[in-house]
Amino acid sequence: MSRQDDWLEEYLLCTSGHETPELYSKWVGIGLIASALKQNVWLDMNTFELYPNMFIVIVDSPSSGKSHVINNFGLKLLLKADELDYDGVPINIYDQKINSAALIKSMSELYKKKKENCAVVIAEELGFFTDMGGENTNLTKVLIRTYDNSNLGNETIARALESVPKAQLNIIGGTTADSLKRSISKEFLGSGALSRIIFVHSEEVGEPMPFPEPPEGNKQRFHRLAKKLNEFKNLKGEFTFGKNAAKWYADWYIRYFKGVQDKEDKKMTKRVAGKLLKLAMIFSVARSDSLSIEIPDLVSAVKMLNEVQNNYHFIDRNLMKNEFGDRTQKLYDEIRKSKKIKHSDLMRKTYHWMPKKELEDCIATLVDSDMITAEFLQTRGAKKKTKVYQVI
């Protein structure tokens, strides 16, 4: 039966009326649909099947409201859906800190008992990123395999093999930038796991609301959303492309590939494209049960990816931050505060804490990272052009 309402739009209405950025609610809603779909739907990519599972991590300060959208809406809605599911097809949820060895063991037992190989990690402070050593040293492997829906195994001390065929995880998590930086190792930064995660961050601060102001009829709306999540659980089958949608995607793929210059960025095209198609499947399900990807679904997916594209500057600054990075960030904040600033004025503001040579290195880093522009302007009365910096 076709659903007239757009589930994601209804979800955004339900989660409105508080100060948390809407972007966070959007991505939590996307993660909820992905979690309900499990491996019941897929897109045939000729040499492999693509499933719409997602790794979503909201990165912001402790007071940003990320725990509100993750726990008070996301987790509660998943639990409500299971409560209303009279067919007894629960979504397997990990909402407590768990290391990779314990996760493999738990998923292995789940598969042995119920033949279930899909689960969702949903946590306001993502326990996965609290320890990359000890029992969590193979975290990279776990994340890559469960994102790609591959076989997952772990040999125990007793030499018994704990394994899960085609294991799948969805992740809806939150963390702070400092926590992420402290916990992620250099090895993890260089792994393929990081490229599978969608980091979500917003500089938006909503209007002050001393008390939340949910829309009228929100309890009934919450109930309807939970019931529809159960409908998503029962969808089964292969996605197809609607009229001209496959051509639209192919044209986008080629434009994206040709639009990036760096070799590594070109190699990442397939990863970005995979996220695009996963999102398109989720948008399709939110609007209809036809299992057909239409051009509007692809357009919405591109829009969502574009909304978080610049977040990688924020993540890079916080993950790669060292003493030089801290001072570069401080310089960037100084330029951003001034909006547009002359080189001589910038030197006057920074000479007491940044030597001239380091200033030049930091500016070069910011320019090369496409975070600021540097241009020469002719000012009235000056004999030579003045260098001016501006945040992009």
mmCIF file of N, CA, C and O in Angstrom, residues 152-236:
data_model
loop_
_atom_site.group_PDB
_atom_site.id
_atom_site.type_symbol
_atom_site.label_atom_id
_atom_site.label_comp_id
_atom_site.label_asym_id
_atom_site.label_seq_id
_atom_site.Cartn_x
_atom_site.Cartn_y
_atom_site.Cartn_z
ATOM 1 N N LEU A 152 31.746 -11.508 8.982
ATOM 2 C CA LEU A 152 32.466 -11.002 10.147
ATOM 3 C C LEU A 152 32.837 -12.171 11.035
ATOM 4 O O LEU A 152 31.991 -13.008 11.366
ATOM 5 N N GLY A 153 34.108 -12.260 11.430
ATOM 6 C CA GLY A 153 34.545 -13.380 12.258
ATOM 7 C C GLY A 153 35.576 -12.957 13.275
ATOM 8 O O GLY A 153 36.255 -11.951 13.122
ATOM 9 N N ASN A 154 35.685 -13.764 14.326
ATOM 10 C CA ASN A 154 36.649 -13.485 15.383
ATOM 11 C C ASN A 154 37.026 -14.792 16.053
ATOM 12 O O ASN A 154 36.156 -15.522 16.548
ATOM 13 N N GLU A 155 38.318 -15.130 16.087
ATOM 14 C CA GLU A 155 38.779 -16.350 16.728
ATOM 15 C C GLU A 155 39.000 -16.075 18.210
ATOM 16 O O GLU A 155 39.756 -15.181 18.582
ATOM 17 N N THR A 156 38.341 -16.813 19.064
ATOM 18 C CA THR A 156 38.459 -16.605 20.505
ATOM 19 C C THR A 156 39.651 -17.368 21.065
ATOM 20 O O THR A 156 40.293 -18.155 20.370
ATOM 21 N N ILE A 157 39.921 -17.129 22.361
ATOM 22 C CA ILE A 157 41.037 -17.818 23.041
ATOM 23 C C ILE A 157 40.830 -19.327 22.994
ATOM 24 O O ILE A 157 41.769 -20.102 22.869
ATOM 25 N N ALA A 158 39.579 -19.745 23.076
ATOM 26 C CA ALA A 158 39.263 -21.183 23.056
ATOM 27 C C ALA A 158 39.315 -21.756 21.638
ATOM 28 O O ALA A 158 38.992 -22.914 21.415
ATOM 29 N N ARG A 159 39.727 -20.936 20.670
ATOM 30 C CA ARG A 159 39.859 -21.342 19.269
ATOM 31 C C ARG A 159 38.513 -21.615 18.607
ATOM 32 O O ARG A 159 38.454 -22.212 17.537
ATOM 33 N N ALA A 160 37.450 -21.192 19.250
ATOM 34 C CA ALA A 160 36.138 -21.325 18.615
ATOM 35 C C ALA A 160 35.917 -20.102 17.739
ATOM 36 O O ALA A 160 36.217 -18.989 18.139
ATOM 37 N N LEU A 161 35.419 -20.329 16.562
ATOM 38 C CA LEU A 161 35.232 -19.224 15.624
ATOM 39 C C LEU A 161 33.835 -18.644 15.780
ATOM 40 O O LEU A 161 32.844 -19.333 15.583
ATOM 41 N N GLU A 162 33.795 -17.364 16.171
ATOM 42 C CA GLU A 162 32.531 -16.647 16.226
ATOM 43 C C GLU A 162 32.396 -15.912 14.906
ATOM 44 O O GLU A 162 33.266 -15.126 14.537
ATOM 45 N N SER A 163 31.310 -16.161 14.180
ATOM 46 C CA SER A 163 31.193 -15.553 12.867
ATOM 47 C C SER A 163 29.749 -15.176 12.566
ATOM 48 O O SER A 163 28.810 -15.736 13.137
ATOM 49 N N VAL A 164 29.620 -14.196 11.678
ATOM 50 C CA VAL A 164 28.313 -13.728 11.229
ATOM 51 C C VAL A 164 28.395 -13.521 9.716
ATOM 52 O O VAL A 164 29.169 -12.687 9.247
ATOM 53 N N PRO A 165 27.610 -14.267 8.928
ATOM 54 C CA PRO A 165 27.640 -14.048 7.481
ATOM 55 C C PRO A 165 26.913 -12.759 7.107
ATOM 56 O O PRO A 165 25.875 -12.431 7.662
ATOM 57 N N LYS A 166 27.485 -12.010 6.192
ATOM 58 C CA LYS A 166 26.905 -10.765 5.693
ATOM 59 C C LYS A 166 26.440 -9.861 6.836
ATOM 60 O O LYS A 166 25.320 -9.350 6.837
ATOM 61 N N ALA A 167 27.310 -9.668 7.806
ATOM 62 C CA ALA A 167 26.957 -8.846 8.979
ATOM 63 C C ALA A 167 26.737 -7.398 8.568
ATOM 64 O O ALA A 167 27.476 -6.851 7.751
ATOM 65 N N GLN A 168 25.708 -6.783 9.158
ATOM 66 C CA GLN A 168 25.401 -5.392 8.844
ATOM 67 C C GLN A 168 25.199 -4.578 10.114
ATOM 68 O O GLN A 168 24.502 -5.012 11.029
ATOM 69 N N LEU A 169 25.829 -3.401 10.154
ATOM 70 C CA LEU A 169 25.568 -2.434 11.213
ATOM 71 C C LEU A 169 25.023 -1.155 10.603
ATOM 72 O O LEU A 169 25.408 -0.758 9.502
ATOM 73 N N ASN A 170 24.121 -0.519 11.332
ATOM 74 C CA ASN A 170 23.809 0.890 11.139
ATOM 75 C C ASN A 170 24.340 1.599 12.376
ATOM 76 O O ASN A 170 24.276 1.042 13.482
ATOM 77 N N ILE A 171 24.851 2.795 12.215
ATOM 78 C CA ILE A 171 25.346 3.566 13.356
ATOM 79 C C ILE A 171 24.685 4.934 13.364
ATOM 80 O O ILE A 171 24.690 5.639 12.352
ATOM 81 N N ILE A 172 24.072 5.268 14.490
ATOM 82 C CA ILE A 172 23.569 6.624 14.725
ATOM 83 C C ILE A 172 24.213 7.067 16.028
ATOM 84 O O ILE A 172 23.794 6.650 17.111
ATOM 85 N N GLY A 173 25.250 7.856 15.936
ATOM 86 C CA GLY A 173 26.020 8.178 17.123
ATOM 87 C C GLY A 173 26.334 9.652 17.242
ATOM 88 O O GLY A 173 26.200 10.417 16.290
ATOM 89 N N GLY A 174 26.754 10.013 18.414
ATOM 90 C CA GLY A 174 27.183 11.377 18.670
ATOM 91 C C GLY A 174 28.485 11.374 19.448
ATOM 92 O O GLY A 174 28.795 10.423 20.163
ATOM 93 N N THR A 175 29.265 12.415 19.289
ATOM 94 C CA THR A 175 30.498 12.565 20.056
ATOM 95 C C THR A 175 30.908 14.026 20.005
ATOM 96 O O THR A 175 30.337 14.812 19.261
ATOM 97 N N THR A 176 31.875 14.393 20.824
ATOM 98 C CA THR A 176 32.433 15.743 20.756
ATOM 99 C C THR A 176 33.717 15.694 19.942
ATOM 100 O O THR A 176 34.331 14.641 19.783
ATOM 101 N N ALA A 177 34.131 16.837 19.421
ATOM 102 C CA ALA A 177 35.351 16.892 18.622
ATOM 103 C C ALA A 177 36.559 16.466 19.444
ATOM 104 O O ALA A 177 37.419 15.720 18.967
ATOM 105 N N ASP A 178 36.633 16.912 20.695
ATOM 106 C CA ASP A 178 37.778 16.558 21.548
ATOM 107 C C ASP A 178 37.801 15.061 21.828
ATOM 108 O O ASP A 178 38.862 14.435 21.815
ATOM 109 N N SER A 179 36.632 14.487 22.100
ATOM 110 C CA SER A 179 36.556 13.052 22.365
ATOM 111 C C SER A 179 36.981 12.256 21.143
ATOM 112 O O SER A 179 37.696 11.257 21.242
ATOM 113 N N LEU A 180 36.545 12.704 19.979
ATOM 114 C CA LEU A 180 36.902 12.021 18.743
ATOM 115 C C LEU A 180 38.411 12.075 18.522
ATOM 116 O O LEU A 180 39.041 11.074 18.189
ATOM 117 N N LYS A 181 39.004 13.241 18.746
ATOM 118 C CA LYS A 181 40.445 13.405 18.549
ATOM 119 C C LYS A 181 41.246 12.542 19.524
ATOM 120 O O LYS A 181 42.232 11.917 19.150
ATOM 121 N N ARG A 182 40.810 12.490 20.788
ATOM 122 C CA ARG A 182 41.555 11.728 21.794
ATOM 123 C C ARG A 182 41.530 10.230 21.517
ATOM 124 O O ARG A 182 42.475 9.509 21.829
ATOM 125 N N SER A 183 40.437 9.745 20.960
ATOM 126 C CA SER A 183 40.235 8.309 20.892
ATOM 127 C C SER A 183 40.653 7.663 19.577
ATOM 128 O O SER A 183 40.879 6.466 19.524
ATOM 129 N N ILE A 184 40.753 8.450 18.500
ATOM 130 C CA ILE A 184 41.049 7.853 17.200
ATOM 131 C C ILE A 184 42.555 7.810 16.962
ATOM 132 O O ILE A 184 43.246 8.807 17.119
ATOM 133 N N SER A 185 43.023 6.641 16.573
ATOM 134 C CA SER A 185 44.454 6.444 16.346
ATOM 135 C C SER A 185 44.848 6.875 14.942
ATOM 136 O O SER A 185 44.015 7.025 14.051
ATOM 137 N N LYS A 186 46.162 7.054 14.726
ATOM 138 C CA LYS A 186 46.663 7.388 13.393
ATOM 139 C C LYS A 186 46.333 6.277 12.407
ATOM 140 O O LYS A 186 46.048 6.527 11.240
ATOM 141 N N GLU A 187 46.378 5.008 12.885
ATOM 142 C CA GLU A 187 46.078 3.883 12.017
ATOM 143 C C GLU A 187 44.633 3.954 11.522
ATOM 144 O O GLU A 187 44.332 3.660 10.372
ATOM 145 N N PHE A 188 43.734 4.367 12.430
ATOM 146 C CA PHE A 188 42.327 4.462 12.055
ATOM 147 C C PHE A 188 42.121 5.581 11.037
ATOM 148 O O PHE A 188 41.339 5.445 10.097
ATOM 149 N N LEU A 189 42.837 6.686 11.217
ATOM 150 C CA LEU A 189 42.708 7.811 10.289
ATOM 151 C C LEU A 189 43.090 7.403 8.876
ATOM 152 O O LEU A 189 42.513 7.889 7.900
ATOM 153 N N GLY A 190 44.043 6.494 8.754
ATOM 154 C CA GLY A 190 44.498 6.088 7.432
ATOM 155 C C GLY A 190 43.728 4.912 6.869
ATOM 156 O O GLY A 190 44.008 4.462 5.764
ATOM 157 N N SER A 191 42.761 4.412 7.609
ATOM 158 C CA SER A 191 42.024 3.228 7.163
ATOM 159 C C SER A 191 40.833 3.621 6.302
ATOM 160 O O SER A 191 40.439 4.773 6.230
ATOM 161 N N GLY A 192 40.214 2.615 5.702
ATOM 162 C CA GLY A 192 39.026 2.862 4.894
ATOM 163 C C GLY A 192 37.780 3.064 5.727
ATOM 164 O O GLY A 192 36.734 3.441 5.194
ATOM 165 N N ALA A 193 37.875 2.809 7.031
ATOM 166 C CA ALA A 193 36.687 2.939 7.884
ATOM 167 C C ALA A 193 36.213 4.382 7.952
ATOM 168 O O ALA A 193 35.013 4.658 7.942
ATOM 169 N N LEU A 194 37.152 5.310 8.026
ATOM 170 C CA LEU A 194 36.800 6.717 8.196
ATOM 171 C C LEU A 194 35.981 7.227 7.015
ATOM 172 O O LEU A 194 35.044 8.014 7.180
ATOM 173 N N SER A 195 36.309 6.769 5.806
ATOM 174 C CA SER A 195 35.613 7.250 4.610
ATOM 175 C C SER A 195 34.191 6.706 4.518
ATOM 176 O O SER A 195 33.389 7.195 3.710
ATOM 177 N N ARG A 196 33.875 5.707 5.309
ATOM 178 C CA ARG A 196 32.524 5.139 5.298
ATOM 179 C C ARG A 196 31.583 5.881 6.242
ATOM 180 O O ARG A 196 30.374 5.683 6.199
ATOM 181 N N ILE A 197 32.151 6.714 7.111
ATOM 182 C CA ILE A 197 31.345 7.441 8.097
ATOM 183 C C ILE A 197 30.899 8.778 7.527
ATOM 184 O O ILE A 197 31.673 9.470 6.867
ATOM 185 N N ILE A 198 29.658 9.148 7.775
ATOM 186 C CA ILE A 198 29.184 10.489 7.451
ATOM 187 C C ILE A 198 29.204 11.301 8.744
ATOM 188 O O ILE A 198 28.458 11.006 9.683
ATOM 189 N N PHE A 199 30.093 12.293 8.795
ATOM 190 C CA PHE A 199 30.166 13.174 9.958
ATOM 191 C C PHE A 199 29.223 14.354 9.756
ATOM 192 O O PHE A 199 29.226 14.983 8.702
ATOM 193 N N VAL A 200 28.430 14.625 10.765
ATOM 194 C CA VAL A 200 27.434 15.691 10.680
ATOM 195 C C VAL A 200 27.747 16.738 11.738
ATOM 196 O O VAL A 200 27.858 16.425 12.927
ATOM 197 N N HIS A 201 27.916 17.974 11.291
ATOM 198 C CA HIS A 201 28.184 19.078 12.219
ATOM 199 C C HIS A 201 27.505 20.329 11.696
ATOM 200 O O HIS A 201 27.469 20.579 10.494
ATOM 201 N N SER A 202 26.958 21.119 12.598
ATOM 202 C CA SER A 202 26.313 22.365 12.220
ATOM 203 C C SER A 202 26.774 23.492 13.126
ATOM 204 O O SER A 202 26.935 23.300 14.333
ATOM 205 N N GLU A 203 26.985 24.654 12.527
ATOM 206 C CA GLU A 203 27.299 25.856 13.292
ATOM 207 C C GLU A 203 26.017 26.597 13.682
ATOM 208 O O GLU A 203 26.068 27.627 14.349
ATOM 209 N N GLU A 204 24.887 26.067 13.253
ATOM 210 C CA GLU A 204 23.600 26.713 13.516
ATOM 211 C C GLU A 204 23.257 26.679 15.012
ATOM 212 O O GLU A 204 23.458 25.670 15.686
ATOM 213 N N VAL A 205 22.765 27.778 15.513
ATOM 214 C CA VAL A 205 22.223 27.844 16.875
ATOM 215 C C VAL A 205 20.807 28.391 16.752
ATOM 216 O O VAL A 205 20.596 29.490 16.234
ATOM 217 N N GLY A 206 19.832 27.608 17.202
ATOM 218 C CA GLY A 206 18.445 27.993 17.033
ATOM 219 C C GLY A 206 18.035 29.144 17.928
ATOM 220 O O GLY A 206 18.794 29.621 18.779
ATOM 221 N N GLU A 207 16.802 29.598 17.723
ATOM 222 C CA GLU A 207 16.243 30.652 18.560
ATOM 223 C C GLU A 207 16.051 30.136 19.983
ATOM 224 O O GLU A 207 15.800 28.950 20.192
ATOM 225 N N PRO A 208 16.177 31.017 20.989
ATOM 226 C CA PRO A 208 16.027 30.557 22.378
ATOM 227 C C PRO A 208 14.623 30.032 22.658
ATOM 228 O O PRO A 208 13.630 30.645 22.263
ATOM 229 N N MET A 209 14.550 28.865 23.303
ATOM 230 C CA MET A 209 13.270 28.265 23.670
ATOM 231 C C MET A 209 13.357 27.795 25.108
ATOM 232 O O MET A 209 13.883 26.706 25.389
ATOM 233 N N PRO A 210 12.875 28.585 26.052
ATOM 234 C CA PRO A 210 12.915 28.175 27.465
ATOM 235 C C PRO A 210 12.217 26.840 27.698
ATOM 236 O O PRO A 210 12.633 26.056 28.546
ATOM 237 N N PHE A 211 11.149 26.579 26.917
ATOM 238 C CA PHE A 211 10.442 25.306 26.985
ATOM 239 C C PHE A 211 10.272 24.782 25.557
ATOM 240 O O PHE A 211 9.985 25.557 24.645
ATOM 241 N N PRO A 212 10.434 23.465 25.346
ATOM 242 C CA PRO A 212 10.179 22.915 24.003
ATOM 243 C C PRO A 212 8.745 23.212 23.570
ATOM 244 O O PRO A 212 7.834 23.246 24.391
ATOM 245 N N GLU A 213 8.575 23.432 22.275
ATOM 246 C CA GLU A 213 7.255 23.750 21.729
ATOM 247 C C GLU A 213 6.916 22.770 20.602
ATOM 248 O O GLU A 213 6.915 23.134 19.415
ATOM 249 N N PRO A 214 6.615 21.502 20.934
ATOM 250 C CA PRO A 214 6.293 20.526 19.883
ATOM 251 C C PRO A 214 4.994 20.888 19.188
ATOM 252 O O PRO A 214 4.125 21.542 19.775
ATOM 253 N N PRO A 215 4.836 20.483 17.924
ATOM 254 C CA PRO A 215 3.606 20.803 17.201
ATOM 255 C C PRO A 215 2.398 20.075 17.790
ATOM 256 O O PRO A 215 2.538 19.046 18.459
ATOM 257 N N GLU A 216 1.241 20.615 17.516
ATOM 258 C CA GLU A 216 0.007 20.022 18.028
ATOM 259 C C GLU A 216 -0.175 18.608 17.471
ATOM 260 O O GLU A 216 0.137 18.321 16.329
ATOM 261 N N GLY A 217 -0.659 17.721 18.323
ATOM 262 C CA GLY A 217 -0.904 16.336 17.907
ATOM 263 C C GLY A 217 0.349 15.496 17.784
ATOM 264 O O GLY A 217 0.368 14.494 17.057
ATOM 265 N N ASN A 218 1.406 15.871 18.502
ATOM 266 C CA ASN A 218 2.683 15.188 18.320
ATOM 267 C C ASN A 218 2.696 13.769 18.872
ATOM 268 O O ASN A 218 3.415 12.916 18.357
ATOM 269 N N LYS A 219 1.929 13.493 19.908
ATOM 270 C CA LYS A 219 1.889 12.127 20.444
ATOM 271 C C LYS A 219 1.317 11.163 19.410
ATOM 272 O O LYS A 219 1.832 10.062 19.211
ATOM 273 N N GLN A 220 0.250 11.595 18.744
ATOM 274 C CA GLN A 220 -0.330 10.752 17.696
ATOM 275 C C GLN A 220 0.624 10.631 16.502
ATOM 276 O O GLN A 220 0.746 9.573 15.878
ATOM 277 N N ARG A 221 1.329 11.726 16.201
ATOM 278 C CA ARG A 221 2.289 11.720 15.093
ATOM 279 C C ARG A 221 3.427 10.737 15.393
ATOM 280 O O ARG A 221 3.849 9.979 14.516
ATOM 281 N N PHE A 222 3.925 10.765 16.626
ATOM 282 C CA PHE A 222 4.987 9.855 17.052
ATOM 283 C C PHE A 222 4.531 8.403 16.885
ATOM 284 O O PHE A 222 5.281 7.546 16.406
ATOM 285 N N HIS A 223 3.283 8.131 17.255
ATOM 286 C CA HIS A 223 2.712 6.793 17.147
ATOM 287 C C HIS A 223 2.657 6.364 15.671
ATOM 288 O O HIS A 223 3.024 5.226 15.333
ATOM 289 N N ARG A 224 2.214 7.264 14.793
ATOM 290 C CA ARG A 224 2.126 6.948 13.361
ATOM 291 C C ARG A 224 3.511 6.686 12.764
ATOM 292 O O ARG A 224 3.686 5.776 11.944
ATOM 293 N N LEU A 225 4.482 7.478 13.166
ATOM 294 C CA LEU A 225 5.844 7.285 12.672
ATOM 295 C C LEU A 225 6.385 5.915 13.079
ATOM 296 O O LEU A 225 7.056 5.242 12.282
ATOM 297 N N ALA A 226 6.105 5.503 14.302
ATOM 298 C CA ALA A 226 6.560 4.187 14.773
ATOM 299 C C ALA A 226 5.896 3.065 13.973
ATOM 300 O O ALA A 226 6.541 2.074 13.602
ATOM 301 N N LYS A 227 4.605 3.214 13.683
ATOM 302 C CA LYS A 227 3.900 2.195 12.898
ATOM 303 C C LYS A 227 4.479 2.099 11.490
ATOM 304 O O LYS A 227 4.640 1.002 10.938
ATOM 305 N N LYS A 228 4.821 3.249 10.910
ATOM 306 C CA LYS A 228 5.389 3.232 9.561
ATOM 307 C C LYS A 228 6.786 2.619 9.544
ATOM 308 O O LYS A 228 7.185 1.986 8.555
ATOM 309 N N LEU A 229 7.541 2.796 10.632
ATOM 310 C CA LEU A 229 8.838 2.118 10.713
ATOM 311 C C LEU A 229 8.659 0.612 10.606
ATOM 312 O O LEU A 229 9.486 -0.087 10.004
ATOM 313 N N ASN A 230 7.586 0.104 11.194
ATOM 314 C CA ASN A 230 7.312 -1.328 11.076
ATOM 315 C C ASN A 230 6.947 -1.724 9.654
ATOM 316 O O ASN A 230 7.243 -2.841 9.209
ATOM 317 N N GLU A 231 6.311 -0.815 8.904
ATOM 318 C CA GLU A 231 6.061 -1.081 7.490
ATOM 319 C C GLU A 231 7.385 -1.211 6.735
ATOM 320 O O GLU A 231 7.537 -2.053 5.853
ATOM 321 N N PHE A 232 8.343 -0.351 7.094
ATOM 322 C CA PHE A 232 9.656 -0.424 6.441
ATOM 323 C C PHE A 232 10.311 -1.784 6.696
ATOM 324 O O PHE A 232 10.989 -2.323 5.818
ATOM 325 N N LYS A 233 10.115 -2.324 7.892
ATOM 326 C CA LYS A 233 10.697 -3.629 8.213
ATOM 327 C C LYS A 233 10.192 -4.712 7.266
ATOM 328 O O LYS A 233 10.897 -5.681 6.981
ATOM 329 N N ASN A 234 8.963 -4.561 6.797
ATOM 330 C CA ASN A 234 8.329 -5.618 5.996
ATOM 331 C C ASN A 234 8.562 -5.459 4.499
ATOM 332 O O ASN A 234 8.158 -6.317 3.715
ATOM 333 N N LEU A 235 9.202 -4.366 4.092
ATOM 334 C CA LEU A 235 9.540 -4.214 2.671
ATOM 335 C C LEU A 235 10.628 -5.217 2.293
ATOM 336 O O LEU A 235 11.604 -5.394 3.012
ATOM 337 N N LYS A 236 10.475 -5.855 1.164
ATOM 338 C CA LYS A 236 11.461 -6.841 0.731
ATOM 339 C C LYS A 236 11.607 -6.773 -0.787
ATOM 340 O O LYS A 236 10.618 -6.618 -1.503
#
